[in-house]
Amino acid sequence: MTPAQALRDAALAAAVAFGLFAMLVGLRTDIGPAGGLILRSRWAEVALLCGIVFAGRLAITLWAGRRALRATTGPTPFTLALQRLGRFVAPVLLALALLLPALPGIGRYELDIGILVLTYVMLGWGLNIVVGLAGLLDLGYVAFYAIGAYSYALLAQYFGLSFWICLPLAGILAAFWGVLLGFPVLRLRGDYLAIVTLAFGEIIRVVLLNWTELTGGPNGISGIPRPSFFGLPFNMSGDPDSFAGFFGLEPSPSHRIIFLYYLIFGLALLTNWVTIRLRRQPLGRAWEALREDEIACRALGINITTTKLTAFALGAMFGGFAGAFFATRQAFISPESFTFIESAIILAIVVLGGLGSQVGVAIAALVMIGGFEVFRGLDEWRMLVFGGAMVVIMVLRPRGLVGTRTPSIALGRKRAISGDLVGEGHG
Amino acid sequence: MSAAAPGPAPAPPPGTAPAMLEIEALSAGYGAVQALTDVSLQVRQGEIVTLIGANGAGKSTLLMTICGDPKPRSGRIRLAGEDITGQPTHAIMRRGVAQSPEGRRIFPRMTVQENLLMGAESLVQGDPAPQMQQAFTLFPRLRERLSQRGGTLSGGEQQMLAIGRALMSKPRLLLLDEPSLGLAPLVVKQIFDAIRKLNAETGLTVLLVEQNANLALRLAHRGYVLVNGRITMEGPGRALLARPEIRDAYLGGGHG
């Protein structure tokens, strides 16, 4: 619709509004001082209402026209600008994350938030394999986080194993449970899969809650050993066997925090690296093909069973790593940390970031978890601000912050595939 | 070029060639529904065989049963003499069967190149590059569209991509499910010409399922007619085309 047409349309709407409001609002009968009815006119109010209708109608038509135009002409300037910006986002974020502990003004509190954000970045990237790449809607991802955390806590408590031995074990155990979950849901997709995975997440939590002899039930497990720096513990003693003593540093509690920060940073990078590598391998392409069209995959002879199970297993494994890290960082875990809301937050990070986009997930985790901390001052309004912000993002960018998909292979120049060109839900 | 447009009769069927696909007394279905009853069919090496029938006759089910999903209730399926009855789909595809599925089923968000590479998934050994070259020679349009997203191709290009993708696994037997579906006549002719050329030049065995009986029977060496899950007629393509009952039922005979 051209601006002229839009103006005419708005004028028409205003005329209709005048027809209605002239009688309803413009003329009003009141009881006069003498007790009889008097007619009072309120033309200013009518003019205001007609003005609102005119402006509103104009705005709606122009907005709708812009949207219709956008669907046919490809990436909008906004998307293009974002794409140009996007090239710098990943390196800048990476450098920032790497240098964070050394930046001025970064204290214990900021580092703790950094660790929290990175944990969710890692969880988001792990879930991204399952939901973003393979297209399997998993609402119980927190179960693997819990399995990883409890694996480390229990192995350390009962067998005295160190963090570095338990980390791979926690990943393997979580992956094993991922496969166990994967088998019964092989034939399910979409809503049905979501329900089963949701139930799986709850079952794990309820088991942890009720198996008191093993897990301590609602009391959780405390005194989980802290990680050592390749055998050198972090403590304040200054012994040559401790981290500070060995390197001749002044003993400081911040060493462990910085170490934990880099530990989760490394784990998150590992997740990212594995995902990026796999996307270019036949397995990763098979995941994406599975997300696009399962029947076509069958017709091409792709083994659906192994494709789905590897996605579940790998996603779960990274969840397990993150869980083991969570346990060693907190030194105390209980089933309360692994409720459904955690799954929902991780899923929100993946969807908000743009399904399948690594950078998008990282930004979304930063915005959601970091934002959550920043807005602490808003108290009970925080959730409202948050919900509103999420709705706005999804309305403006229905495919997530980064809705483009970079081809896994290309001749020469890589061209990102704009999400704006693709109808939602139809791929 | 031997195969021109409305087409002279296809090259004489290799009558004594060994069978590529043998189906014996096959029955299959979904749940309580019996979709195929006692179907027997043979495709010899280097042949184009077409299977025609109305909506819901069981054509697609037959192709899917050959691919192992649904599993047959009774009967045998042999590929080049080897029994493949009841094997999982990916194992059957690995033995040299490829399918261009009904409705094309292109991966919409993946590029043409990625779509083609997905077809090479069950390529038992080696490099997908020569297969990709073959697809480009057959459909030069695909090379032009290489980095374009599958979902933005036209219907005809998508069908070309679906066939090209199926060829990536270097199949011995190509199954085509309604390649003319929803395409303009000119594009259909282009695709059928390509199938004819492929068969003439490489000797690829083709089993073609079609509703467009006229074109399919002209293209094929032999044809089968499927009605309510049973084979009711078979014979050389041209001979079937001449039968009045075929003309009435599938070529819109007197109804116009």
mmCIF file of C-alpha atoms in Angstrom, chain B residues 21-203:
data_model
loop_
_atom_site.group_PDB
_atom_site.id
_atom_site.type_symbol
_atom_site.label_atom_id
_atom_site.label_comp_id
_atom_site.label_asym_id
_atom_site.label_seq_id
_atom_site.Cartn_x
_atom_site.Cartn_y
_atom_site.Cartn_z
ATOM 1 C CA LEU B 21 14.078 -56.200 -8.545
ATOM 2 C CA GLU B 22 11.784 -59.143 -7.975
ATOM 3 C CA ILE B 23 8.682 -58.872 -5.865
ATOM 4 C CA GLU B 24 6.764 -62.046 -5.126
ATOM 5 C CA ALA B 25 3.281 -62.258 -3.634
ATOM 6 C CA LEU B 26 3.870 -59.197 -1.499
ATOM 7 C CA SER B 27 1.300 -58.050 1.050
ATOM 8 C CA ALA B 28 1.723 -54.989 3.219
ATOM 9 C CA GLY B 29 -0.258 -52.353 5.034
ATOM 10 C CA TYR B 30 -0.586 -50.025 7.977
ATOM 11 C CA GLY B 31 -2.302 -51.304 11.108
ATOM 12 C CA ALA B 32 -5.670 -52.745 10.160
ATOM 13 C CA VAL B 33 -5.455 -51.402 6.614
ATOM 14 C CA GLN B 34 -4.237 -53.813 3.981
ATOM 15 C CA ALA B 35 -2.714 -51.612 1.290
ATOM 16 C CA LEU B 36 -1.096 -54.247 -0.934
ATOM 17 C CA THR B 37 -2.364 -57.745 -1.624
ATOM 18 C CA ASP B 38 -0.388 -60.441 -3.352
ATOM 19 C CA VAL B 39 1.607 -58.067 -5.548
ATOM 20 C CA SER B 40 4.163 -59.615 -7.864
ATOM 21 C CA LEU B 41 6.356 -57.500 -10.064
ATOM 22 C CA GLN B 42 9.677 -57.689 -11.805
ATOM 23 C CA VAL B 43 12.100 -55.057 -13.014
ATOM 24 C CA ARG B 44 14.963 -56.264 -15.180
ATOM 25 C CA GLN B 45 18.343 -54.628 -15.298
ATOM 26 C CA GLY B 46 18.350 -51.541 -17.499
ATOM 27 C CA GLU B 47 14.594 -51.346 -17.726
ATOM 28 C CA ILE B 48 12.221 -48.493 -17.027
ATOM 29 C CA VAL B 49 9.119 -49.984 -15.465
ATOM 30 C CA THR B 50 6.158 -47.866 -14.502
ATOM 31 C CA LEU B 51 3.459 -48.515 -11.992
ATOM 32 C CA ILE B 52 0.259 -46.621 -12.645
ATOM 33 C CA GLY B 53 -2.896 -46.425 -10.622
ATOM 34 C CA ALA B 54 -5.426 -44.073 -9.104
ATOM 35 C CA ASN B 55 -5.088 -42.209 -5.822
ATOM 36 C CA GLY B 56 -4.888 -44.639 -2.943
ATOM 37 C CA ALA B 57 -4.232 -47.672 -5.116
ATOM 38 C CA GLY B 58 -1.121 -48.443 -3.106
ATOM 39 C CA LYS B 59 1.584 -47.180 -5.458
ATOM 40 C CA SER B 60 3.522 -45.205 -2.887
ATOM 41 C CA THR B 61 3.060 -47.951 -0.317
ATOM 42 C CA LEU B 62 4.690 -50.387 -2.725
ATOM 43 C CA LEU B 63 7.711 -48.114 -3.133
ATOM 44 C CA MET B 64 7.935 -47.624 0.611
ATOM 45 C CA THR B 65 7.670 -51.364 1.225
ATOM 46 C CA ILE B 66 10.541 -51.929 -1.184
ATOM 47 C CA CYS B 67 12.478 -49.465 0.976
ATOM 48 C CA GLY B 68 11.624 -51.460 4.092
ATOM 49 C CA ASP B 69 9.035 -49.260 5.813
ATOM 50 C CA PRO B 70 6.351 -50.592 6.308
ATOM 51 C CA LYS B 71 7.685 -54.102 6.570
ATOM 52 C CA PRO B 72 5.920 -56.617 4.334
ATOM 53 C CA ARG B 73 3.403 -58.984 5.953
ATOM 54 C CA SER B 74 4.143 -61.740 3.513
ATOM 55 C CA GLY B 75 5.992 -62.246 0.264
ATOM 56 C CA ARG B 76 9.565 -61.716 -0.850
ATOM 57 C CA ILE B 77 11.552 -58.803 -2.216
ATOM 58 C CA ARG B 78 14.838 -59.527 -3.968
ATOM 59 C CA LEU B 79 17.354 -56.996 -5.197
ATOM 60 C CA ALA B 80 19.668 -58.408 -7.868
ATOM 61 C CA GLY B 81 19.047 -61.879 -6.489
ATOM 62 C CA GLU B 82 19.644 -60.942 -2.836
ATOM 63 C CA ASP B 83 16.753 -61.206 -0.427
ATOM 64 C CA ILE B 84 16.123 -57.802 1.173
ATOM 65 C CA THR B 85 12.730 -58.582 2.719
ATOM 66 C CA GLY B 86 12.338 -57.049 6.162
ATOM 67 C CA GLN B 87 15.719 -55.323 6.226
ATOM 68 C CA PRO B 88 15.967 -51.844 7.745
ATOM 69 C CA THR B 89 15.633 -48.947 5.330
ATOM 70 C CA HIS B 90 19.200 -47.691 5.545
ATOM 71 C CA ALA B 91 20.552 -51.181 4.875
ATOM 72 C CA ILE B 92 18.411 -51.486 1.750
ATOM 73 C CA MET B 93 19.484 -48.061 0.509
ATOM 74 C CA ARG B 94 23.099 -49.033 1.072
ATOM 75 C CA ARG B 95 22.630 -51.950 -1.316
ATOM 76 C CA GLY B 96 21.988 -49.596 -4.178
ATOM 77 C CA VAL B 97 18.393 -48.435 -4.009
ATOM 78 C CA ALA B 98 17.626 -44.735 -4.160
ATOM 79 C CA GLN B 99 14.338 -42.927 -3.998
ATOM 80 C CA SER B 100 13.037 -39.581 -5.112
ATOM 81 C CA PRO B 101 10.120 -39.374 -2.696
ATOM 82 C CA GLU B 102 6.615 -38.178 -3.381
ATOM 83 C CA GLY B 103 6.304 -34.423 -3.031
ATOM 84 C CA ARG B 104 10.096 -34.113 -3.622
ATOM 85 C CA ARG B 105 10.864 -33.437 0.043
ATOM 86 C CA ILE B 106 13.788 -31.110 -0.459
ATOM 87 C CA PHE B 107 15.498 -29.893 2.709
ATOM 88 C CA PRO B 108 14.245 -26.307 2.505
ATOM 89 C CA ARG B 109 16.810 -24.467 4.630
ATOM 90 C CA MET B 110 19.800 -26.304 3.193
ATOM 91 C CA THR B 111 21.516 -25.229 0.008
ATOM 92 C CA VAL B 112 21.321 -27.225 -3.218
ATOM 93 C CA GLN B 113 24.858 -28.412 -2.586
ATOM 94 C CA GLU B 114 24.037 -29.581 0.928
ATOM 95 C CA ASN B 115 20.892 -31.286 -0.338
ATOM 96 C CA LEU B 116 22.946 -33.178 -2.892
ATOM 97 C CA LEU B 117 25.504 -34.167 -0.279
ATOM 98 C CA MET B 118 22.759 -35.577 1.900
ATOM 99 C CA GLY B 119 22.009 -37.942 -0.965
ATOM 100 C CA ALA B 120 25.563 -39.249 -0.812
ATOM 101 C CA GLU B 121 24.970 -40.428 2.734
ATOM 102 C CA SER B 122 24.568 -44.058 1.700
ATOM 103 C CA LEU B 123 27.247 -43.897 -0.983
ATOM 104 C CA VAL B 124 29.143 -46.952 0.107
ATOM 105 C CA GLN B 125 32.565 -45.783 -0.874
ATOM 106 C CA GLY B 126 34.373 -42.910 -2.319
ATOM 107 C CA ASP B 127 34.003 -39.407 -3.413
ATOM 108 C CA PRO B 128 30.640 -37.794 -4.097
ATOM 109 C CA ALA B 129 32.185 -35.460 -6.702
ATOM 110 C CA PRO B 130 31.635 -37.636 -9.831
ATOM 111 C CA GLN B 131 28.045 -38.255 -8.813
ATOM 112 C CA MET B 132 27.521 -34.538 -8.408
ATOM 113 C CA GLN B 133 28.962 -33.997 -11.877
ATOM 114 C CA GLN B 134 26.492 -36.519 -13.243
ATOM 115 C CA ALA B 135 23.623 -34.655 -11.611
ATOM 116 C CA PHE B 136 24.886 -31.387 -13.149
ATOM 117 C CA THR B 137 25.156 -32.879 -16.629
ATOM 118 C CA LEU B 138 21.639 -34.180 -16.338
ATOM 119 C CA PHE B 139 20.237 -30.968 -14.838
ATOM 120 C CA PRO B 140 22.558 -28.019 -15.569
ATOM 121 C CA ARG B 141 20.128 -25.825 -13.652
ATOM 122 C CA LEU B 142 21.319 -27.400 -10.407
ATOM 123 C CA ARG B 143 24.849 -26.152 -10.947
ATOM 124 C CA GLU B 144 23.570 -22.595 -11.392
ATOM 125 C CA ARG B 145 21.595 -22.855 -8.174
ATOM 126 C CA LEU B 146 24.314 -24.565 -6.149
ATOM 127 C CA SER B 147 24.432 -22.172 -3.207
ATOM 128 C CA GLN B 148 20.751 -21.331 -3.266
ATOM 129 C CA ARG B 149 18.474 -22.581 -0.557
ATOM 130 C CA GLY B 150 16.394 -25.638 -1.518
ATOM 131 C CA GLY B 151 13.146 -24.052 -0.388
ATOM 132 C CA THR B 152 13.537 -21.138 -2.811
ATOM 133 C CA LEU B 153 13.725 -23.319 -5.931
ATOM 134 C CA SER B 154 10.787 -23.649 -8.279
ATOM 135 C CA GLY B 155 8.806 -26.879 -8.258
ATOM 136 C CA GLY B 156 10.558 -28.201 -11.353
ATOM 137 C CA GLU B 157 13.996 -27.364 -9.975
ATOM 138 C CA GLN B 158 13.073 -29.060 -6.729
ATOM 139 C CA GLN B 159 12.120 -32.199 -8.625
ATOM 140 C CA MET B 160 15.436 -32.059 -10.479
ATOM 141 C CA LEU B 161 17.174 -31.694 -7.138
ATOM 142 C CA ALA B 162 15.242 -34.630 -5.701
ATOM 143 C CA ILE B 163 16.322 -36.849 -8.588
ATOM 144 C CA GLY B 164 19.873 -35.514 -8.515
ATOM 145 C CA ARG B 165 19.986 -36.133 -4.779
ATOM 146 C CA ALA B 166 18.804 -39.710 -5.267
ATOM 147 C CA LEU B 167 21.507 -40.271 -7.889
ATOM 148 C CA MET B 168 24.218 -39.179 -5.454
ATOM 149 C CA SER B 169 24.309 -42.601 -3.828
ATOM 150 C CA LYS B 170 25.221 -44.218 -7.164
ATOM 151 C CA PRO B 171 22.131 -46.456 -7.148
ATOM 152 C CA ARG B 172 21.497 -49.598 -9.149
ATOM 153 C CA LEU B 173 17.764 -49.098 -8.863
ATOM 154 C CA LEU B 174 16.110 -45.692 -8.877
ATOM 155 C CA LEU B 175 12.616 -45.386 -7.447
ATOM 156 C CA LEU B 176 10.700 -42.323 -8.594
ATOM 157 C CA ASP B 177 7.481 -41.439 -6.821
ATOM 158 C CA GLU B 178 5.292 -39.154 -8.943
ATOM 159 C CA PRO B 179 7.967 -36.891 -10.378
ATOM 160 C CA SER B 180 5.296 -35.033 -12.417
ATOM 161 C CA LEU B 181 3.270 -34.039 -9.367
ATOM 162 C CA GLY B 182 2.180 -30.413 -9.565
ATOM 163 C CA LEU B 183 4.510 -29.463 -12.397
ATOM 164 C CA ALA B 184 3.807 -27.626 -15.641
ATOM 165 C CA PRO B 185 3.636 -29.898 -18.721
ATOM 166 C CA LEU B 186 6.782 -28.414 -20.203
ATOM 167 C CA VAL B 187 8.752 -29.072 -17.029
ATOM 168 C CA VAL B 188 7.356 -32.602 -16.808
ATOM 169 C CA LYS B 189 8.592 -33.258 -20.330
ATOM 170 C CA GLN B 190 12.032 -31.965 -19.365
ATOM 171 C CA ILE B 191 12.175 -34.290 -16.372
ATOM 172 C CA PHE B 192 10.922 -37.310 -18.298
ATOM 173 C CA ASP B 193 13.476 -36.630 -21.040
ATOM 174 C CA ALA B 194 16.173 -36.614 -18.395
ATOM 175 C CA ILE B 195 15.002 -39.948 -17.016
ATOM 176 C CA ARG B 196 14.983 -41.438 -20.511
ATOM 177 C CA LYS B 197 18.468 -40.082 -21.172
ATOM 178 C CA LEU B 198 19.752 -41.371 -17.856
ATOM 179 C CA ASN B 199 18.421 -44.839 -18.611
ATOM 180 C CA ALA B 200 19.752 -44.872 -22.178
ATOM 181 C CA GLU B 201 23.223 -43.604 -21.303
ATOM 182 C CA THR B 202 23.980 -45.273 -18.011
ATOM 183 C CA GLY B 203 21.635 -48.254 -18.128
#
